[in-house]
Coordinates of C-alpha atoms in Angstrom, one line a residue:
X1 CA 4.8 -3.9 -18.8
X2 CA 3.2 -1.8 -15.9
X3 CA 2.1 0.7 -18.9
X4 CA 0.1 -1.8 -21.0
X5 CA -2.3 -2.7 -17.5
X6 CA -2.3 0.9 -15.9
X7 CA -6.0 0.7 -15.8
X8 CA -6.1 -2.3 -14.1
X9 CA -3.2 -1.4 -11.5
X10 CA -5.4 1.7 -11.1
X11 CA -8.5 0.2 -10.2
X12 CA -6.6 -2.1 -7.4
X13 CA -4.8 1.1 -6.3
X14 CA -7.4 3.3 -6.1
X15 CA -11.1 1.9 -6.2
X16 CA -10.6 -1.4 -4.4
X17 CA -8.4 0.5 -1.8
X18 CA -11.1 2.8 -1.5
X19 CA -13.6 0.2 -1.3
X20 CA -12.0 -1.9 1.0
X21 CA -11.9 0.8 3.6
X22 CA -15.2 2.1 3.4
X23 CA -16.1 -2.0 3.8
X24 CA -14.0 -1.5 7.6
X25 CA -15.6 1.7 8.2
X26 CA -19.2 0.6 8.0
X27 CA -18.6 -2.7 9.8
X28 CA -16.3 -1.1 12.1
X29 CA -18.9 1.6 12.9
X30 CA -21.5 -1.0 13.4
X31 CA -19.8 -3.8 15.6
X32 CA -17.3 -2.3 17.6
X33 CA -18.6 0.4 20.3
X34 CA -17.6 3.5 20.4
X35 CA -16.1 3.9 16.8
X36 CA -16.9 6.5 14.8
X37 CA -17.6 6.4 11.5
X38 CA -14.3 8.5 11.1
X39 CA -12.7 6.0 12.7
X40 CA -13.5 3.5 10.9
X41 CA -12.4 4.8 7.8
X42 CA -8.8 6.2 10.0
X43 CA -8.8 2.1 10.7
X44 CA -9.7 1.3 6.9
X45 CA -7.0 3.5 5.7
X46 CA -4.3 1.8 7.7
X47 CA -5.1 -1.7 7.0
X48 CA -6.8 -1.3 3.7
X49 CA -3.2 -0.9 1.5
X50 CA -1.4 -4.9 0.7
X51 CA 1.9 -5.2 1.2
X52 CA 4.6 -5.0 -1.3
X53 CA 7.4 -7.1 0.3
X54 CA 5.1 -9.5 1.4
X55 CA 3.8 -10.2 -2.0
X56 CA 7.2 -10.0 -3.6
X57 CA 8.9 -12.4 -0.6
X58 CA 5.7 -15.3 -1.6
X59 CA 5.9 -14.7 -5.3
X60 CA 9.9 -15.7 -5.1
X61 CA 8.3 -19.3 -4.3
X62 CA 5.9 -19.0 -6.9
X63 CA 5.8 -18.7 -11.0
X64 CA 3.2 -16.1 -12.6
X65 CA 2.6 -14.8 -15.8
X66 CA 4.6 -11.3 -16.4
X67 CA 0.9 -9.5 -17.0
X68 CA -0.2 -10.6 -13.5
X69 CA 3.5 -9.6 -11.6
X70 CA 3.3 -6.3 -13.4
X71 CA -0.6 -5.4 -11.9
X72 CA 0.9 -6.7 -8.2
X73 CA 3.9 -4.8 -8.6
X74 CA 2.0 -1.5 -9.7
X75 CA -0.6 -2.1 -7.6
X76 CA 2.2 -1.8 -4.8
X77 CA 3.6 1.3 -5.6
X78 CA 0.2 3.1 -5.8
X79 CA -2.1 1.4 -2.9
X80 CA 0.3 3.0 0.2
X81 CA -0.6 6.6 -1.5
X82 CA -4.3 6.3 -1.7
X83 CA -4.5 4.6 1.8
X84 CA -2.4 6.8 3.2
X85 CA -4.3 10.0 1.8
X86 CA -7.7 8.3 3.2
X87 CA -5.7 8.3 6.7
X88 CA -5.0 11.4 6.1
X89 CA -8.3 12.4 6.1
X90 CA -9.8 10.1 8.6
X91 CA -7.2 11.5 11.1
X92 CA -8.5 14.9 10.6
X93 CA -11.5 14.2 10.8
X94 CA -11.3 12.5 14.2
X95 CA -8.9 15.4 15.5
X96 CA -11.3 18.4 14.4
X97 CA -14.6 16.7 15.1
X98 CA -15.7 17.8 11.3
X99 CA -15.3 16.5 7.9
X100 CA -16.4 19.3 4.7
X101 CA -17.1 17.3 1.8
X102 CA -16.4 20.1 -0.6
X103 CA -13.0 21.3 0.8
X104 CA -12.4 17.6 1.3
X105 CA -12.2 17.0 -2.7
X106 CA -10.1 20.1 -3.8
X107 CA -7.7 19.1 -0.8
X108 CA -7.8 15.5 -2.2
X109 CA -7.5 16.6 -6.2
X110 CA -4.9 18.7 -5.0
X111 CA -3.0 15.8 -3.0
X112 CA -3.0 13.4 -6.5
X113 CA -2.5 16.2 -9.1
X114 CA 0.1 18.1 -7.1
X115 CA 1.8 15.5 -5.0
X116 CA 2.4 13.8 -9.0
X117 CA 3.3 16.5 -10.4
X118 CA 5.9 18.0 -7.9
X119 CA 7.2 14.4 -7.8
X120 CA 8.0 14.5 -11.8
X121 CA 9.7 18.1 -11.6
X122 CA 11.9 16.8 -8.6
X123 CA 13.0 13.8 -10.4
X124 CA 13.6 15.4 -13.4
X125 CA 15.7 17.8 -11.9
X126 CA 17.6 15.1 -9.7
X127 CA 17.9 13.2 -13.3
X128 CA 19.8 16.5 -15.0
X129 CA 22.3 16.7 -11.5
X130 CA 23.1 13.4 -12.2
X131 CA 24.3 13.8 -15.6
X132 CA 25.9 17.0 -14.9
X133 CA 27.9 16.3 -11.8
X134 CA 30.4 14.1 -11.3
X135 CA 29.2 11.3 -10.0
X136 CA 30.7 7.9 -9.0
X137 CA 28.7 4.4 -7.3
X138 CA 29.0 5.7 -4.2
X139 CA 27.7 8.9 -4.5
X140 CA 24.7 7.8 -6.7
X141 CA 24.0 5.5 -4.2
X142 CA 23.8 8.0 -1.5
X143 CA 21.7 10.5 -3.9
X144 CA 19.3 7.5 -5.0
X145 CA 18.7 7.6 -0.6
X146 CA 18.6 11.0 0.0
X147 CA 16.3 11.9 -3.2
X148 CA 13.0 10.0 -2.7
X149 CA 13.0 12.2 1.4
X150 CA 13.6 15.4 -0.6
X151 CA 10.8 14.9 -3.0
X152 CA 8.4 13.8 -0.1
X153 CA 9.6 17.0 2.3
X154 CA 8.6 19.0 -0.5
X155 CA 5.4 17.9 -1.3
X156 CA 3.9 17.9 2.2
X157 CA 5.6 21.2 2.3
X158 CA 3.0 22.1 -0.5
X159 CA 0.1 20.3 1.1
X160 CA 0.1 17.5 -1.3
X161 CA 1.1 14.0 -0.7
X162 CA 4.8 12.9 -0.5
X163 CA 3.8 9.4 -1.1
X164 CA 2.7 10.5 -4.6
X165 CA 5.4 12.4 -5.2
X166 CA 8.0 9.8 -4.4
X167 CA 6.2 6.9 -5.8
X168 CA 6.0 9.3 -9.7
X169 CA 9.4 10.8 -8.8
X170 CA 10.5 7.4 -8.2
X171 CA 8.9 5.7 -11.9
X172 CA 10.5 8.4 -13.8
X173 CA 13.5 8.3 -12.7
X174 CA 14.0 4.2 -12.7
X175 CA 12.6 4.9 -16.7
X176 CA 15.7 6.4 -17.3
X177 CA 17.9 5.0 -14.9
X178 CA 19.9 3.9 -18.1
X179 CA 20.9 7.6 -18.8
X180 CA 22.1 8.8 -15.9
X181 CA 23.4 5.7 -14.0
X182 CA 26.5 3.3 -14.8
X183 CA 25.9 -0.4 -14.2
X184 CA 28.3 -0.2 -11.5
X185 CA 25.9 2.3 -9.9
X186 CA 23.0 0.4 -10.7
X187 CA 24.3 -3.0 -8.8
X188 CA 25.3 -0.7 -5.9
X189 CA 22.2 1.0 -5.6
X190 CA 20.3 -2.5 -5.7
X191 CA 21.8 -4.1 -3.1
X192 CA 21.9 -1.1 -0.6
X193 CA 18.1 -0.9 -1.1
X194 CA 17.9 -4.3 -1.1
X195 CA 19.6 -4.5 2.3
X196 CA 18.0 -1.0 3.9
X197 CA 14.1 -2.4 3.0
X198 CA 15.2 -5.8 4.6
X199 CA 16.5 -4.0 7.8
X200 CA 13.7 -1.3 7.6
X201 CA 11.4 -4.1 7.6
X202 CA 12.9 -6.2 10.4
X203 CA 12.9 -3.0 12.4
X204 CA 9.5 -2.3 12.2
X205 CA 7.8 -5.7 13.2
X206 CA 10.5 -5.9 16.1
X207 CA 8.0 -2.9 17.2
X208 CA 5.1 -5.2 17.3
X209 CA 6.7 -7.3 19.7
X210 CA 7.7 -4.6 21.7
X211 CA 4.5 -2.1 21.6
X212 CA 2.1 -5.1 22.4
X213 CA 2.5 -5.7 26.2
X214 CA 1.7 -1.7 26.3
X215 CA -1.1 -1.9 24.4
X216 CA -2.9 -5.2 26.1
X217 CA -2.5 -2.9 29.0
X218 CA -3.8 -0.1 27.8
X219 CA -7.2 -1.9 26.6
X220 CA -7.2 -3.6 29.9
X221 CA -7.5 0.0 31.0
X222 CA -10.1 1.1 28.6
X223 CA -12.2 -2.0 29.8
X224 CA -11.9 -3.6 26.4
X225 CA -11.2 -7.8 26.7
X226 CA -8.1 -9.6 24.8
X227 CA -10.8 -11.7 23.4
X228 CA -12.7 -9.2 22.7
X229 CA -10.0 -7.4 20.7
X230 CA -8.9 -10.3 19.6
X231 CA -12.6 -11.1 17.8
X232 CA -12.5 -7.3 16.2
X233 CA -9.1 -8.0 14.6
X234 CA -10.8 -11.4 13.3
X235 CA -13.6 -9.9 11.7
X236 CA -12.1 -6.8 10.1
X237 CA -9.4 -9.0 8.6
X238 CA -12.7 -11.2 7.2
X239 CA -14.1 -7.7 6.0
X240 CA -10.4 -7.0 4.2
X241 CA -10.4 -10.6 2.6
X242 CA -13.8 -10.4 1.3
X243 CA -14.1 -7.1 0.3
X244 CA -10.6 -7.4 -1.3
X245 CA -12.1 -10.0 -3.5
X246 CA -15.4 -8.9 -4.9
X247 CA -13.6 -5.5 -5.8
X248 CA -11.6 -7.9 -7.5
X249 CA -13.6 -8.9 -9.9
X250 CA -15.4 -5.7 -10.1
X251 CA -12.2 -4.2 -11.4
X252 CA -11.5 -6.8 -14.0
X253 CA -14.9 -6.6 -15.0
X254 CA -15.3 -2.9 -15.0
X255 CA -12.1 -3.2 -17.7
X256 CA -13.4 -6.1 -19.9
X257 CA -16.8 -3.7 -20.3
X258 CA -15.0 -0.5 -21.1
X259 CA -11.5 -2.3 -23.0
X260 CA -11.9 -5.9 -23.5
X261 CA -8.7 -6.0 -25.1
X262 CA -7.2 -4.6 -22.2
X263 CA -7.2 -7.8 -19.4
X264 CA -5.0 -10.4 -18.4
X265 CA -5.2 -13.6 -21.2
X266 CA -6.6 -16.8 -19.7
X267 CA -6.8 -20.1 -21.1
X268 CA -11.0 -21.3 -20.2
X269 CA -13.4 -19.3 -18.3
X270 CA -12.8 -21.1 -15.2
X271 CA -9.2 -19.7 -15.3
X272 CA -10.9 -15.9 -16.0
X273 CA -12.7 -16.5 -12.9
X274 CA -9.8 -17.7 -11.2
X275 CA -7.3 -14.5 -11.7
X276 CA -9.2 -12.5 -9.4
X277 CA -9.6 -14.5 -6.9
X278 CA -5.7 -15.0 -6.7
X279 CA -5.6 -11.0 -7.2
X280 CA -7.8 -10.8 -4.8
X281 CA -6.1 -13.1 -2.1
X282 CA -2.7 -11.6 -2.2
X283 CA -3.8 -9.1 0.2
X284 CA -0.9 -9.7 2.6
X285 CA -1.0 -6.4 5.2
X286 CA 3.0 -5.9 6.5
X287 CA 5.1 -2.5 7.1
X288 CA 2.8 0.2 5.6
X289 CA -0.3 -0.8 8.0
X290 CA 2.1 -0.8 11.0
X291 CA 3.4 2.4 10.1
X292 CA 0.2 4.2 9.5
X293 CA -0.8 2.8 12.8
X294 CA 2.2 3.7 14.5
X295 CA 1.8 7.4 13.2
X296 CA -1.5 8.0 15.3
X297 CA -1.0 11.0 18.1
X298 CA -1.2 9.5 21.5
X299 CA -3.2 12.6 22.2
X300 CA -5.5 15.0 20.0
X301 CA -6.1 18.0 21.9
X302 CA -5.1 19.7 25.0
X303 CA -3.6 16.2 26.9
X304 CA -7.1 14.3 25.7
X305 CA -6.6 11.5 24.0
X306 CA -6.8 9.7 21.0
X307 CA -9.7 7.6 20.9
X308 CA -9.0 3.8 20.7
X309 CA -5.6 4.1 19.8
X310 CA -4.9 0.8 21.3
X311 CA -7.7 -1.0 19.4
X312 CA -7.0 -0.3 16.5
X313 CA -3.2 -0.7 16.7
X314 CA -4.3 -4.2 18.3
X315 CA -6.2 -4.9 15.6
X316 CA -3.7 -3.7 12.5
X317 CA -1.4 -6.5 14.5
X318 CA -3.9 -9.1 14.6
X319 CA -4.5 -7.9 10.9
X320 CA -0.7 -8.6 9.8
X321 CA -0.8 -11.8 11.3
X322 CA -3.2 -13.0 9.9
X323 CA -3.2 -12.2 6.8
X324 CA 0.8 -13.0 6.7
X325 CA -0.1 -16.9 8.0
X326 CA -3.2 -17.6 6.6
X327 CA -3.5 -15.7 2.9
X328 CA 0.9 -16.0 2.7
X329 CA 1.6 -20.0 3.3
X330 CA -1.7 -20.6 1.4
X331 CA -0.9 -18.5 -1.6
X332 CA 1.3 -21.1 -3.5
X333 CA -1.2 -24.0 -2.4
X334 CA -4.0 -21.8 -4.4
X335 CA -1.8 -21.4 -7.9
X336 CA -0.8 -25.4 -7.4
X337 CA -3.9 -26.8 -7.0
X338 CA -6.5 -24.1 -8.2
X339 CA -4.5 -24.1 -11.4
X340 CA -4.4 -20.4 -11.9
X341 CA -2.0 -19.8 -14.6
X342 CA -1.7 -23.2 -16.1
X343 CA -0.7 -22.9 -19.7
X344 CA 0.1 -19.4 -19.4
X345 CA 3.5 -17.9 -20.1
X346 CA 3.2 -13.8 -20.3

């Protein structure tokens, strides 16, 4: 199914990721003081990528059309790679005091096209040791965890991105999970992930609780208000909404211009013009923006450091939330009564 809408799945993973954090970096730049344009895009790469859990925990309260799952769930695996490769950059960027355009977009080509490719050639070969050795559940289940850190070690070993590598690694090999894996295995494997995400998950927001008294205190420190910080997580979660919904449209409208054939079915116009907007709105930020955020050095250089860390993990938080509350509990409300996919099956 993901096959049939890649170039949709690639517009939302690539171009509106991209677009949403240059939409943070300007505004950033422009209403908060002291931010860099760098900055801005390090704080557009963090909170620019929608969550994957968060989507999939709504949508088990919700019935869509397969076509409009499969671009979420694609969408998913792909958005965390490109925002992560923009943080990448941003980070450097802010750390070196310099960004080269030219050696910026080898590094970058590089990053997709290698990080891809290495990810295939581990799979395959993981693939070929499990039909060779002899394997049981257990020890599937422990290769299927140890697998997707081996393919991301040696990518970034390479200077490409393990995100990529894990995230095509990780496609192939569920293609043919069929050949290599018993169903035994398969139900194993399932419910160990399903229970490591859940803790991983749990784990990670317990950090917000415990990182935030530090960091009010820190921004006292820095002179910067609660309700001040408070007002810069509000309007870069408006940018994120917004700018998450005209590229929205942009992308399905880029793809019924260039393959018409090629876009979700809808019933009336009104219902074309309402797929967006619900693609648009389930723009829920969760673990990968608290990650990236948590990622950033306390220092840069020689004991200085990093500039605003404390904002802009303030404001990833204040980004979560919202975006959990207010786009999350309001996401069913908009398929009820907007009428999104009424009549629509596939």
């Amino acid at each position: 199914e993901m096959k049939k809408w890649w170039r949709i799945i690639g517009s939302f993973a690539f171009l509106v990721v991209s677009f949403t954090a240059l939409s943070v970096a300007v505004v950033a730049n422009y209403f908060i003081p002291g931010f860099s344009l760098a900055l801005g895009f390090l704080l557009g790469g963090i909170v620019s990528p929608p969550d994957a859990v968060s989507t999939g925990a709504i949508m088990k309260f919700v019935k869509i059309p397969g076509s409009t799952a499969a671009i979420l769930k694609g969408e998913s695996l792909l958005n965390d790679a490109s925002s992560l490769i923009i943080f990448r950059f941003a980070l450097a960027a802010v750390a070196t005091g310099q960004f080269i355009w030219q050696d910026a977009s080898l590094n970058f080509l590089w990053m997709v096209i290698g990080g891809a490719g290495i990810g295939l050639l581990m799979a395959w070969l993981f693939v070929q040791a499990h039909k060779r050795l002899p394997t049981d559940a257990p020890s599937d289940t422990v290769l299927t965890v140890i697998e997707p850190y081996f393919m991301y070690w040696m990518a970034e070993q390479l200077h490409s991105s393990g995100v990529l590598a894990v995230v095509a690694g990780g496609l192939y090999m569920a293609n043919r999970r069929l050949t290599f894996l018993t169903s035994t295995s398969r139900i194993r494997v399932y419910s160990v992930w399903e229970s490591f995400v859940f803790i991983l998950n749990g784990i990670v927001f317990l950090i917000i609780g415990l990182e935030l008294p530090e960091i009010e205190a820190g921004l006292r420190s820095e002179g910067i208000s609660l309700s001040s910080a408070i007002g810069y997580g509000l309007l870069v979660t408006g940018v994120l909404i917004v700018s998450r919904i005209i590229s929205a449209y942009v992308a399905l409208l880029a793809t019924i211009l260039f393959r018409p054939g090629v876009v979700p079915r809808a019933n009336s116009l009104r219902q074309r013009l309402m797929i967006p907007f619900f693609l648009g709105w389930t723009g829920m930020r969760g673990v990968v923006s608290l990650a990236a955020a948590l990622a950033i050095p306390v220092y840069v250089t020689d004991g200085v450091a990093f500039p605003h860390r404390n904002l802009i993990l303030f404001i990833t938080f204040v980004v979560i939330l919202l975006t959990l509350v207010v786009q999350g509990l309001t996401l069913p409300l908009l398929i009820k009564y907007g009428k999104v996919f009424d009549g629509l099956t596939e």
